């Protein structure tokens, strides 16, 4: 008000008015600068320089008004209007300039504080991770041992030897043998403690701490997906985006799932396995339930029969239910042993679901096995060739993860890909398109590719599902995706199984591996040959509907080279090299027949190929209905009067006429029931009579012999010698006469 009073009293010339207005502007600038107590950054113009052009024009405007004799307004009114207009014109600009100056001065310090806060939080998380994963302890232990190595070794060895010498059964051993034993015990105890800490960390800090706290009810699915074969894209199937959008999630459910998934993925990105790896070496892992131990014995016998020499670990849920004779005496004869989930992970986190299902145990079993590179088999999956070579095939060595295809189209909800942050692109595959149709028309089929199979779009896994009755994995290389797979399975029954299957075929662990691999962009190989089926026809006269009992899975290298030759041939015909040779339609069958004729000609006439370059080689027979299990098959409904792998005309085209694997497997089963388990308590455990079991399986073997096209004396197989502490036993692998067993 003091300034206004001065201005009202002024009766000077135009120069006096100009001086007053300029003085007012300077005072305004100085007052603003005084309030913020900061000098502007040199990179920004000062407030006065920002205001000067505008205020100069305003001043000149009002001076001209004052000079105009026709204007009757008083000088005081003119000056008041000038002040009001200057304020209105410059207030917002003054504030913006001040904001720039404050930001310019303080931005660096604010960023520094934010970085420091984030750094402290990250250090805290990483420290926690290093502690729980055992990495920090490993480093401290390594340093201490390196500083005191001689003293520690001497003390431990001396202490163990003195303790063992007190026991009667060890008095016959000399000192060198006891020293070696002491060393082995020390290593095993250290490994067990290390494994327990690491797995406990995975379950509690990673899995348990990121519970999405979401339960997806079945009623949220508008309609279950109808199972559709991957090799039959002509059939009416639910594969488009619209068809897969069956699951209706609430916004709160999506947000909770996405946030917990994001947090876990961020943690896993920085995860490190302890320096002294909790995994080492190569081996075979078999998961089983209690009564499934019968199938395990058939599988273990068959593995050795086909020449496998890798150590085997049989994963069981609890040591309390294990048969002592089988675990302590029988399996060690095959270089196999039992390991138990409740011993490897003695305390399950309270934040985890307390009741786990078989598929969840299966993935846990993969973690607690000691092998770094593992061949993982279902107990009902029987190889017909040596599986050890899988660890050295190109497909595994290239990626460290080898999978086999299942027979179904994926039924994964698009909501999952939203939750897991997948970016969906344009059509790149044609799994949802019949071979006799054009790809160009397929990709231009309406708005947003409405007729394109959803999983043919770039950025998504392919349309086919994976069948995990067998897989080969480098656990260290793929530890992140394996933990995420475990996460999907732990919270599978409540939400993720519904997201992945939506009521479709094959619910369980099998379709949880591939999505996790894609989340971390980890490489993997899928065997190029689709799955074949074996089975029998139902009905009294065996002329009814086909009942599948067995999945045939093929050797990866033979499938790879078969597909290479197929693509070469398609190029010569100017056809799309993405065409599948295994589609179930007349067009493809005719095309494939031409291809095989072409290959035979190359072999016989031009000799550019050998038979092994194109021949598909079966490797696994996943016999699931019913499983080959002496504890169950002896009295299975109708098993004695049918061949579950089919008659000769169904079996031979796929497996050849120089084998009868069904006879072979049941002969192993008979040997296990009648001889190997002779003194086992397993029969009493399941309230079975061993004599009845042996008799039932023997009668079925007799039936298989009588109906076999393959003369038993022609069967070729390796003889496996079991070094029993009492005497040597021989696992029968070939038959000398028709009266003897396989």
XYZ file of C-alpha atoms in Angstrom:
742
model
C 0.000 0.000 0.000
C 2.932 2.325 0.644
C 4.016 2.056 -2.978
C 0.505 2.819 -4.218
C 0.303 5.883 -1.954
C 3.548 7.206 -3.403
C 2.293 6.604 -6.936
C -0.985 8.422 -6.224
C 0.858 11.480 -4.973
C 3.117 11.680 -8.010
C 2.392 14.427 -10.578
C 5.521 14.078 -12.653
C 6.193 13.779 -16.313
C 6.042 10.600 -18.451
C 9.622 9.850 -17.406
C 8.636 9.891 -13.757
C 5.853 7.370 -14.451
C 8.213 5.139 -16.409
C 10.712 5.253 -13.528
C 8.025 4.308 -10.998
C 6.777 1.309 -13.015
C 10.313 0.038 -13.603
C 11.108 0.448 -9.894
C 7.994 -1.561 -8.992
C 9.007 -4.436 -11.279
C 12.502 -4.535 -9.796
C 11.063 -4.600 -6.286
C 8.786 -7.506 -7.235
C 11.727 -9.455 -8.644
C 13.881 -8.810 -5.592
C 11.092 -9.816 -3.210
C 10.534 -13.156 -5.001
C 14.212 -13.904 -5.014
C 14.422 -13.023 -1.346
C 11.588 -15.432 -0.527
C 13.179 -18.483 -2.196
C 16.682 -17.507 -1.005
C 18.284 -18.945 -4.091
C 20.227 -17.640 -7.065
C 19.034 -18.955 -10.461
C 21.101 -21.550 -12.287
C 23.231 -20.054 -15.054
C 21.633 -22.418 -17.528
C 18.301 -20.574 -17.060
C 17.664 -16.838 -17.746
C 17.018 -14.683 -14.693
C 13.536 -13.617 -13.666
C 14.215 -10.027 -14.657
C 15.414 -11.020 -18.107
C 12.310 -13.152 -18.549
C 10.004 -10.335 -17.547
C 11.700 -7.342 -19.118
C 10.352 -7.523 -22.699
C 6.750 -7.878 -21.553
C 6.948 -5.247 -18.810
C 8.686 -2.763 -21.073
C 5.823 -3.008 -23.541
C 3.245 -2.671 -20.780
C 4.982 0.419 -19.395
C 5.221 2.040 -22.803
C 1.527 1.358 -23.430
C 0.440 3.175 -20.274
C 2.921 6.048 -20.789
C 1.385 6.594 -24.222
C -2.024 6.666 -22.559
C -0.851 9.293 -20.085
C 0.576 11.403 -22.941
C -2.683 11.252 -24.852
C -4.645 14.482 -24.123
C -7.887 12.826 -25.098
C -7.692 10.347 -22.222
C -9.631 11.750 -19.269
C -8.683 9.126 -16.718
C -6.525 10.231 -13.848
C -2.898 9.257 -13.639
C -3.679 7.324 -10.479
C -6.275 5.148 -12.270
C -3.896 4.534 -15.148
C -1.114 3.474 -12.784
C -3.461 1.157 -10.842
C -4.499 -0.523 -14.081
C -0.854 -0.824 -15.100
C 0.050 -2.506 -11.818
C -2.901 -4.918 -12.073
C -2.083 -5.865 -15.664
C 1.621 -6.366 -14.946
C 0.740 -8.633 -12.045
C -1.784 -10.639 -14.112
C 0.596 -11.010 -17.050
C 3.656 -12.015 -15.056
C 2.500 -13.953 -11.986
C 2.290 -17.385 -13.693
C 5.553 -16.827 -15.521
C 7.277 -15.776 -12.326
C 6.105 -18.974 -10.612
C 7.271 -21.140 -13.534
C 10.656 -19.464 -13.633
C 11.016 -19.938 -9.909
C 10.096 -23.645 -10.249
C 12.800 -24.037 -12.873
C 15.339 -22.308 -10.695
C 14.475 -24.436 -7.638
C 14.525 -27.628 -9.714
C 17.805 -26.649 -11.328
C 19.439 -26.004 -7.988
C 18.059 -29.043 -6.112
C 17.589 -31.744 -8.750
C 21.070 -33.197 -8.355
C 20.811 -33.434 -4.565
C 17.322 -34.996 -4.753
C 18.533 -37.622 -7.241
C 21.500 -38.359 -5.019
C 19.213 -38.939 -2.022
C 16.865 -41.176 -4.040
C 19.785 -43.224 -5.364
C 21.209 -43.571 -1.878
C 17.842 -44.763 -0.514
C 17.416 -47.301 -3.338
C 20.996 -48.442 -2.885
C 20.445 -49.051 0.838
C 17.238 -50.990 0.151
C 18.928 -53.090 -2.533
C 21.947 -53.761 -0.325
C 19.609 -54.866 2.457
C 17.767 -57.241 0.107
C 20.976 -58.599 -1.410
C 22.499 -59.078 2.026
C 19.386 -60.968 3.129
C 19.557 -63.039 -0.028
C 23.253 -63.802 0.451
C 22.618 -64.841 4.044
C 19.650 -67.084 3.273
C 21.151 -68.617 0.142
C 24.312 -69.464 2.055
C 26.550 -67.348 -0.143
C 27.753 -65.123 2.692
C 28.304 -68.134 4.912
C 30.153 -69.862 2.079
C 32.522 -66.905 1.716
C 33.166 -66.691 5.460
C 33.564 -70.433 5.767
C 35.912 -70.527 2.769
C 38.110 -67.828 4.249
C 38.197 -69.471 7.655
C 38.987 -72.877 6.185
C 41.713 -71.466 3.964
C 43.295 -69.782 6.981
C 42.949 -72.877 9.195
C 42.785 -75.676 6.641
C 45.537 -77.885 8.095
C 44.316 -77.500 11.674
C 40.679 -78.189 10.783
C 41.428 -81.255 8.681
C 43.671 -82.677 11.343
C 41.139 -82.107 14.131
C 38.105 -83.443 12.214
C 39.942 -86.515 10.977
C 41.394 -87.294 14.402
C 38.055 -86.801 16.134
C 36.147 -89.007 13.686
C 38.750 -91.758 13.729
C 38.834 -91.842 17.514
C 35.065 -92.071 17.618
C 34.888 -94.848 15.039
C 37.624 -96.870 16.708
C 35.440 -97.211 19.775
C 32.850 -99.124 17.755
C 33.333 -102.870 17.435
C 32.384 -103.037 13.755
C 35.123 -100.542 12.768
C 38.019 -102.093 14.701
C 39.001 -104.242 11.723
C 39.609 -101.155 9.530
C 43.100 -99.687 9.309
C 43.807 -95.981 9.798
C 43.973 -94.994 6.094
C 40.514 -96.471 5.481
C 39.097 -94.649 8.503
C 40.645 -91.377 7.356
C 38.981 -91.742 3.963
C 35.675 -92.473 5.654
C 36.063 -89.425 7.880
C 36.634 -87.228 4.832
C 33.531 -88.547 3.076
C 31.400 -88.001 6.176
C 32.648 -84.445 6.512
C 31.755 -83.642 2.887
C 28.284 -85.164 3.146
C 27.402 -83.335 6.366
C 28.536 -80.011 4.886
C 26.509 -80.557 1.698
C 23.360 -81.491 3.626
C 23.516 -78.353 5.776
C 24.164 -76.208 2.731
C 21.251 -77.690 0.781
C 18.821 -77.260 3.668
C 19.623 -73.538 4.044
C 19.310 -72.871 0.315
C 16.011 -74.728 -0.165
C 14.572 -73.173 2.974
C 15.447 -69.757 1.561
C 13.719 -70.568 -1.749
C 10.558 -71.755 -0.030
C 10.295 -69.055 2.627
C 11.892 -65.894 1.246
C 11.001 -66.350 -2.412
C 7.927 -68.584 -2.709
C 6.217 -68.073 0.650
C 6.866 -64.332 0.819
C 5.154 -63.719 -2.529
C 1.825 -65.410 -2.012
C -0.566 -63.695 -4.457
C -3.371 -64.295 -1.932
C -5.768 -64.977 -4.775
C -8.161 -67.883 -5.157
C -9.651 -68.317 -8.613
C -12.930 -70.183 -8.389
C -14.123 -72.501 -11.139
C -17.252 -70.410 -11.638
C -15.017 -67.595 -12.932
C -14.502 -69.653 -16.106
C -17.433 -69.078 -18.441
C -16.861 -72.444 -20.133
C -14.113 -75.053 -19.967
C -11.740 -75.380 -22.911
C -12.481 -78.453 -25.042
C -9.299 -80.574 -25.377
C -7.971 -80.428 -28.938
C -5.126 -82.370 -30.544
C -2.211 -80.222 -31.744
C -1.939 -82.305 -34.928
C -5.543 -81.624 -35.878
C -5.898 -77.873 -36.522
C -8.816 -78.471 -38.905
C -11.069 -79.537 -36.039
C -13.179 -76.948 -34.275
C -10.891 -75.951 -31.470
C -10.564 -73.212 -28.891
C -7.319 -71.537 -29.874
C -8.057 -67.903 -30.825
C -7.828 -64.959 -28.449
C -11.601 -64.836 -28.214
C -11.896 -68.575 -27.588
C -9.216 -68.533 -24.895
C -10.746 -65.585 -23.056
C -12.853 -67.819 -20.813
C -11.535 -66.692 -17.442
C -13.017 -63.515 -16.001
C -10.784 -62.092 -13.275
C -11.585 -59.150 -11.050
C -9.340 -56.089 -11.205
C -8.180 -56.710 -7.615
C -7.202 -60.297 -8.484
C -5.183 -59.221 -11.519
C -3.440 -56.496 -9.505
C -2.536 -58.869 -6.659
C -1.262 -61.586 -9.022
C 0.731 -59.095 -11.060
C 2.346 -57.346 -8.107
C 3.466 -60.565 -6.404
C 4.731 -61.946 -9.740
C 6.650 -58.731 -10.476
C 8.324 -58.696 -7.056
C 9.401 -62.331 -7.300
C 10.779 -61.922 -10.833
C 12.801 -58.874 -9.752
C 14.335 -60.823 -6.863
C 15.084 -63.840 -9.032
C 16.846 -61.649 -11.578
C 19.590 -60.974 -9.002
C 19.622 -64.462 -7.484
C 22.909 -66.331 -7.283
C 23.374 -69.986 -6.446
C 25.946 -70.420 -3.641
C 29.543 -70.577 -4.855
C 29.917 -74.121 -3.655
C 26.997 -75.360 -5.704
C 24.234 -77.242 -3.968
C 24.083 -79.274 -7.182
C 26.860 -81.346 -8.699
C 27.346 -84.097 -11.247
C 24.939 -85.920 -13.550
C 22.176 -88.343 -12.702
C 18.608 -89.546 -13.073
C 15.763 -88.334 -10.837
C 12.559 -90.362 -10.370
C 9.609 -89.091 -8.331
C 7.183 -91.522 -6.752
C 4.445 -91.942 -4.237
C 4.201 -94.857 -1.814
C 2.725 -97.619 -3.964
C 4.480 -96.195 -7.013
C 7.699 -97.817 -5.773
C 6.675 -100.891 -7.781
C 6.810 -98.867 -11.014
C 10.124 -97.367 -9.884
C 11.699 -100.822 -9.596
C 10.547 -101.698 -13.131
C 11.970 -98.395 -14.415
C 15.287 -98.737 -12.571
C 15.685 -102.303 -13.868
C 14.933 -101.140 -17.408
C 17.383 -98.239 -17.169
C 20.182 -100.652 -16.295
C 18.948 -103.091 -18.912
C 19.371 -100.476 -21.643
C 22.927 -99.645 -20.580
C 22.473 -96.572 -18.371
C 25.213 -96.171 -15.765
C 24.192 -92.807 -14.282
C 23.430 -92.726 -10.544
C 19.740 -92.630 -9.690
C 17.883 -90.756 -6.946
C 14.343 -91.832 -6.115
C 12.445 -88.930 -4.527
C 9.823 -89.828 -1.918
C 7.664 -87.529 0.206
C 8.561 -88.931 3.618
C 11.014 -91.450 5.017
C 8.333 -92.832 7.343
C 6.443 -94.479 4.484
C 9.503 -95.890 2.715
C 10.179 -99.610 2.595
C 13.493 -100.155 4.388
C 14.562 -103.181 2.350
C 13.916 -101.420 -0.944
C 15.738 -98.215 0.046
C 18.604 -99.744 2.041
C 19.288 -102.967 0.141
C 17.611 -103.306 -3.259
C 18.054 -99.879 -4.835
C 21.743 -99.537 -3.861
C 22.409 -102.666 -5.933
C 21.356 -100.618 -8.962
C 23.459 -97.590 -7.917
C 20.232 -95.912 -6.825
C 19.090 -94.459 -3.516
C 16.031 -92.967 -1.837
C 15.965 -89.294 -0.899
C 13.168 -87.748 1.116
C 11.533 -84.354 0.870
C 10.851 -84.124 4.602
C 14.550 -84.676 5.346
C 15.908 -82.327 2.687
C 13.455 -79.620 3.765
C 12.696 -80.431 7.405
C 10.549 -77.372 8.039
C 7.987 -76.088 5.569
C 7.214 -72.374 5.822
C 3.937 -71.541 7.551
C 3.224 -69.082 4.746
C 3.087 -71.924 2.212
C -0.012 -74.028 1.524
C 0.198 -76.776 4.122
C -1.347 -79.498 1.963
C 0.626 -80.118 -1.218
C -0.436 -82.305 -4.160
C 1.560 -84.764 -6.246
C 2.463 -82.283 -8.984
C 3.828 -79.853 -6.412
C 5.970 -82.576 -4.846
C 7.347 -83.464 -8.261
C 8.888 -80.025 -8.816
C 10.205 -79.938 -5.231
C 11.821 -83.320 -5.925
C 13.744 -81.799 -8.816
C 15.202 -79.210 -6.439
C 16.254 -81.549 -3.651
C 18.015 -83.989 -5.978
C 21.760 -83.490 -5.781
C 22.490 -83.532 -9.524
C 23.327 -80.389 -11.453
C 22.454 -81.958 -14.806
C 19.443 -84.189 -14.312
C 17.329 -86.509 -16.426
C 13.928 -86.378 -14.733
C 11.545 -89.292 -15.331
C 8.056 -90.217 -14.230
C 8.032 -93.658 -12.649
C 5.714 -95.013 -15.381
C 7.930 -93.803 -18.241
C 10.070 -96.634 -19.611
C 13.026 -96.017 -21.959
C 13.788 -98.476 -24.747
C 17.322 -97.173 -25.327
C 20.129 -95.728 -23.209
C 19.060 -92.344 -21.837
C 22.565 -91.333 -20.716
C 23.268 -90.008 -24.219
C 20.674 -87.261 -23.693
C 23.191 -85.297 -21.613
C 25.486 -85.093 -24.642
C 23.053 -84.517 -27.499
C 23.212 -81.223 -29.406
C 19.747 -80.150 -28.342
C 20.570 -80.302 -24.626
C 24.112 -78.949 -24.832
C 22.885 -75.921 -26.790
C 20.258 -74.784 -24.285
C 20.599 -76.784 -21.053
C 16.871 -77.594 -21.084
C 15.267 -80.334 -23.182
C 11.517 -80.958 -23.346
C 9.189 -83.251 -25.278
C 5.808 -82.279 -26.792
C 2.388 -83.332 -25.561
C -0.610 -83.975 -27.809
C -2.752 -80.947 -26.857
C -3.140 -77.317 -27.881
C -2.378 -74.825 -25.108
C -5.419 -73.572 -23.236
C -3.602 -70.809 -21.299
C -5.685 -67.753 -20.461
C -4.526 -64.462 -22.039
C -4.862 -63.048 -18.509
C -1.709 -64.951 -17.512
C 0.352 -63.223 -20.208
C -0.952 -59.880 -18.970
C 0.017 -60.761 -15.385
C 3.501 -61.947 -16.411
C 4.135 -58.911 -18.681
C 4.403 -60.729 -22.026
C 4.451 -58.507 -25.113
C 2.306 -59.961 -27.889
C 3.245 -59.332 -31.531
C 2.247 -60.398 -35.031
C 1.553 -63.956 -36.324
C 4.815 -65.867 -36.897
C 3.729 -69.512 -36.609
C 1.003 -71.591 -38.254
C 0.271 -74.273 -35.668
C -3.411 -73.372 -35.820
C -3.566 -73.615 -39.613
C -4.010 -76.686 -41.789
C -1.104 -77.371 -44.160
C -3.304 -77.036 -47.251
C -4.221 -73.417 -46.459
C -2.257 -70.244 -47.211
C -0.437 -68.284 -44.541
C -1.031 -64.861 -46.137
C -4.791 -65.211 -45.859
C -4.371 -66.541 -42.330
C -2.485 -63.486 -41.021
C -4.841 -60.990 -42.666
C -7.972 -62.591 -41.289
C -9.872 -59.687 -39.839
C -9.392 -57.155 -37.085
C -6.561 -57.894 -34.641
C -6.008 -61.358 -36.179
C -9.305 -62.588 -34.795
C -9.056 -65.938 -36.625
C -5.389 -66.583 -35.871
C -4.452 -69.093 -33.194
C -3.471 -66.931 -30.227
C -0.235 -68.823 -29.571
C 0.872 -68.342 -33.181
C 1.599 -64.712 -32.277
C 5.139 -63.513 -31.694
C 6.202 -63.079 -28.068
C 4.213 -66.097 -26.842
C 5.184 -69.764 -26.427
C 4.122 -71.991 -29.322
C 0.669 -73.563 -29.343
C 1.778 -77.065 -28.337
C 1.999 -78.144 -24.713
C 4.967 -79.899 -23.097
C 4.763 -83.435 -21.693
C 7.034 -83.649 -18.661
C 7.096 -87.386 -18.099
C 10.678 -86.841 -19.148
C 12.844 -83.737 -19.225
C 16.563 -82.989 -19.119
C 17.775 -79.871 -17.326
C 20.886 -78.077 -16.179
C 19.578 -76.850 -12.830
C 22.307 -74.283 -12.184
C 21.840 -72.703 -15.615
C 18.043 -72.518 -15.240
C 17.698 -71.933 -11.498
C 15.575 -68.794 -11.951
C 12.970 -70.338 -14.232
C 12.865 -73.480 -12.060
C 12.084 -71.427 -8.945
C 9.350 -69.588 -10.857
C 8.035 -72.986 -12.024
C 7.948 -74.094 -8.392
C 6.074 -70.878 -7.557
C 3.447 -71.653 -10.216
C 3.003 -75.129 -8.768
C 2.909 -74.147 -5.090
C 0.096 -71.716 -5.899
C -1.231 -73.876 -8.716
C -4.420 -75.292 -7.171
C -5.585 -71.842 -6.031
C -4.866 -69.861 -9.167
C -2.102 -70.766 -11.652
C -3.436 -74.167 -12.739
C -6.715 -72.464 -13.648
C -4.824 -69.740 -15.536
C -2.802 -72.295 -17.498
C -5.513 -74.870 -18.245
C -8.985 -73.296 -17.865
C -10.444 -76.772 -17.532
C -8.454 -78.105 -20.511
C -6.495 -81.342 -20.758
C -3.526 -82.388 -18.636
C -3.794 -80.142 -15.593
C -0.686 -80.285 -13.406
C 2.978 -79.329 -13.540
C 3.629 -79.966 -17.230
C 2.643 -76.547 -18.605
C 4.369 -74.571 -15.859
C 7.952 -74.970 -17.129
C 7.728 -73.249 -20.514
C 6.029 -70.024 -19.315
C 8.708 -69.590 -16.638
C 11.451 -70.091 -19.243
C 9.908 -67.350 -21.377
C 9.614 -64.917 -18.461
C 13.413 -65.000 -18.040
C 14.108 -65.422 -21.751
C 16.037 -68.614 -21.017
C 16.759 -70.944 -23.958
C 15.242 -74.405 -24.227
C 14.811 -77.121 -26.853
C 11.583 -78.902 -27.731
C 11.936 -82.251 -29.535
C 10.815 -81.804 -33.144
C 8.749 -84.992 -33.419
C 5.206 -84.892 -32.121
C 3.983 -87.528 -29.692
C 2.513 -90.772 -31.006
C -0.080 -92.876 -29.198
C -0.396 -96.597 -28.605
C -3.397 -98.369 -27.144
C -6.187 -100.817 -27.823
C -9.760 -100.823 -29.056
C -12.436 -101.197 -26.438
C -15.306 -103.675 -26.417
C -15.595 -107.425 -26.084
C -14.472 -107.958 -29.672
C -11.834 -105.212 -29.467
C -13.570 -103.267 -32.240
C -14.824 -100.270 -30.286
C -13.310 -96.860 -29.608
C -9.543 -96.448 -29.381
C -8.261 -96.262 -25.798
C -4.826 -94.666 -25.572
C -2.525 -96.169 -22.958
C 0.938 -95.032 -24.003
C 2.772 -91.959 -25.262
C 5.729 -92.606 -27.572
C 8.446 -89.976 -27.253
C 11.323 -89.848 -29.744
C 15.084 -89.378 -29.556
C 15.798 -85.640 -30.039
C 18.654 -85.906 -32.533
C 16.812 -88.283 -34.863
C 13.784 -85.960 -34.764
C 15.975 -82.944 -35.509
C 17.595 -84.393 -38.623
C 14.291 -85.795 -39.819
C 12.815 -82.294 -39.709
C 15.877 -80.784 -41.435
C 15.414 -83.136 -44.391
C 11.680 -82.386 -44.424
C 12.317 -78.629 -44.665
C 14.890 -79.131 -47.423
C 12.337 -81.114 -49.407
C 9.609 -78.491 -48.844
C 11.919 -75.852 -50.340
C 12.297 -77.897 -53.508
C 8.490 -77.905 -53.756
C 8.310 -74.146 -53.078
C 6.235 -74.811 -49.963
C 6.224 -73.054 -46.590
C 8.947 -74.688 -44.473
C 6.780 -74.250 -41.388
C 4.429 -76.988 -42.565
C 4.172 -79.757 -39.968
C 4.881 -83.275 -41.266
C 2.664 -84.738 -38.532
C -0.724 -83.103 -39.114
C -3.656 -85.506 -39.088
C -5.263 -84.814 -42.473
C -5.212 -86.334 -45.962
C -3.231 -83.480 -47.497
C -0.355 -83.900 -45.023
C -0.394 -87.699 -45.156
C -0.030 -87.557 -48.932
C 2.714 -84.912 -48.661
C 4.601 -86.955 -46.070
C 4.336 -90.074 -48.213
C 5.970 -88.184 -51.094
C 8.724 -87.007 -48.750
C 9.504 -90.529 -47.536
C 9.602 -91.812 -51.136
C 12.037 -89.014 -51.958
C 14.270 -89.950 -48.987
C 14.313 -93.637 -49.889
C 15.356 -92.728 -53.399
C 18.243 -90.652 -52.074
C 19.363 -93.545 -49.903
C 19.023 -96.298 -52.485
C 20.016 -94.516 -55.692
C 21.970 -91.372 -55.017
C 23.363 -92.495 -51.628
C 23.288 -88.925 -50.339
C 21.680 -90.025 -47.078
C 21.915 -92.973 -44.785
C 18.898 -94.480 -43.082
C 19.761 -92.949 -39.707
C 19.456 -89.439 -41.190
C 15.721 -89.741 -41.673
C 14.617 -92.575 -39.415
C 12.665 -91.506 -36.360
C 13.895 -93.322 -33.283
C 11.478 -94.024 -30.378
C 13.095 -93.504 -26.991
C 10.389 -93.551 -24.278
C 7.167 -95.479 -23.792
C 5.138 -93.558 -21.224
C 2.688 -96.291 -20.252
C 0.135 -94.577 -18.057
C -3.110 -96.550 -18.357
C -2.470 -98.819 -16.544
C 1.059 -98.275 -15.273
C 3.488 -101.215 -15.267
C 3.531 -101.833 -11.519
C 3.722 -105.324 -9.969
C 1.929 -104.040 -6.867
C -1.102 -103.020 -8.940
C -1.100 -104.946 -12.236
C -1.525 -108.401 -10.803
C -5.275 -107.955 -10.534
C -6.002 -105.014 -12.861
C -9.391 -105.143 -14.507
C -9.128 -106.942 -17.843
C -5.350 -106.695 -18.034
C -4.882 -110.427 -18.573
C -6.907 -110.605 -21.748
C -5.598 -107.641 -23.754
C -2.415 -106.005 -24.952
C -2.336 -102.422 -23.771
C 0.273 -101.493 -26.439
C -2.013 -102.861 -29.133
C -2.029 -105.809 -31.490
C 0.742 -106.465 -33.993
C -0.860 -104.383 -36.751
C -1.021 -101.366 -34.397
C 2.312 -101.886 -32.643
C 4.690 -102.781 -35.494
C 4.274 -99.618 -37.667
C 5.489 -97.503 -34.759
C 7.933 -99.725 -32.838
C 8.931 -102.390 -35.375
C 8.481 -106.138 -35.393
C 11.840 -106.916 -33.785
C 10.595 -106.178 -30.263
C 7.770 -106.914 -27.859
C 8.243 -104.348 -25.133
C 4.998 -105.181 -23.398
C 6.165 -108.758 -22.862
C 9.555 -107.491 -21.735
C 8.206 -104.999 -19.186
C 5.748 -107.422 -17.613
C 8.478 -110.036 -17.431
C 10.563 -107.561 -15.431
C 7.504 -106.934 -13.291
C 7.133 -110.675 -12.664
C 10.789 -111.005 -11.688
C 10.450 -108.081 -9.251
C 7.271 -109.434 -7.635
C 8.347 -113.084 -7.433
C 12.082 -112.765 -6.703
C 13.477 -109.309 -6.015
C 10.881 -108.403 -3.353
C 10.734 -111.861 -1.848
C 11.549 -110.803 1.720
C 10.217 -107.254 1.545
C 7.536 -105.917 3.869
C 6.044 -103.937 0.983
C 3.305 -106.512 0.413
C 2.193 -106.365 4.035
C 2.259 -102.568 3.907
C -0.355 -102.566 1.155
C -2.161 -105.657 2.479
C -1.158 -107.802 -0.481
C -0.370 -111.487 -0.670
C 2.944 -111.968 -2.463
C 2.033 -115.414 -3.768
C -1.178 -114.022 -5.286
C 0.666 -111.079 -6.828
C 3.337 -113.351 -8.323
C 0.704 -115.756 -9.654
C -1.371 -112.975 -11.245
C 1.554 -111.394 -13.089
C 2.877 -114.831 -14.166
C -0.455 -115.649 -15.820
C -0.412 -112.351 -17.696
C 3.149 -113.007 -18.901
C 1.965 -116.391 -20.182
C -0.823 -114.647 -22.117
C 1.634 -112.157 -23.632
C 3.958 -114.975 -24.711
C 1.108 -116.831 -26.346
C 0.056 -113.748 -28.337
C 3.536 -112.429 -29.164
C 4.680 -112.043 -32.778
C 8.231 -111.825 -31.493
C 9.796 -115.126 -30.494
C 11.239 -114.698 -26.972
C 14.481 -116.487 -27.872
C 15.187 -113.710 -30.365
C 15.050 -110.970 -27.732
C 18.344 -109.142 -27.448
C 19.210 -107.289 -24.232
C 22.038 -106.747 -21.799
C 22.340 -108.870 -18.682
C 22.648 -106.768 -15.545
C 24.488 -108.305 -12.612
C 23.410 -107.206 -9.153
C 26.122 -107.452 -6.540
C 24.103 -108.481 -3.521
C 25.961 -108.771 -0.209
C 24.748 -112.366 0.050
C 25.137 -113.648 -3.481
C 25.055 -112.566 -7.107
C 21.683 -112.244 -8.792
C 21.073 -111.821 -12.467
C 18.373 -109.585 -13.854
C 16.794 -111.546 -16.720
C 16.986 -109.499 -19.879
C 16.677 -112.141 -22.557
C 14.931 -115.472 -22.873
C 16.643 -118.706 -23.834
C 13.502 -120.796 -24.348
C 9.792 -120.165 -24.456
C 9.433 -121.694 -20.995
C 11.746 -119.143 -19.439
C 10.885 -115.571 -18.538
C 12.138 -112.463 -20.225
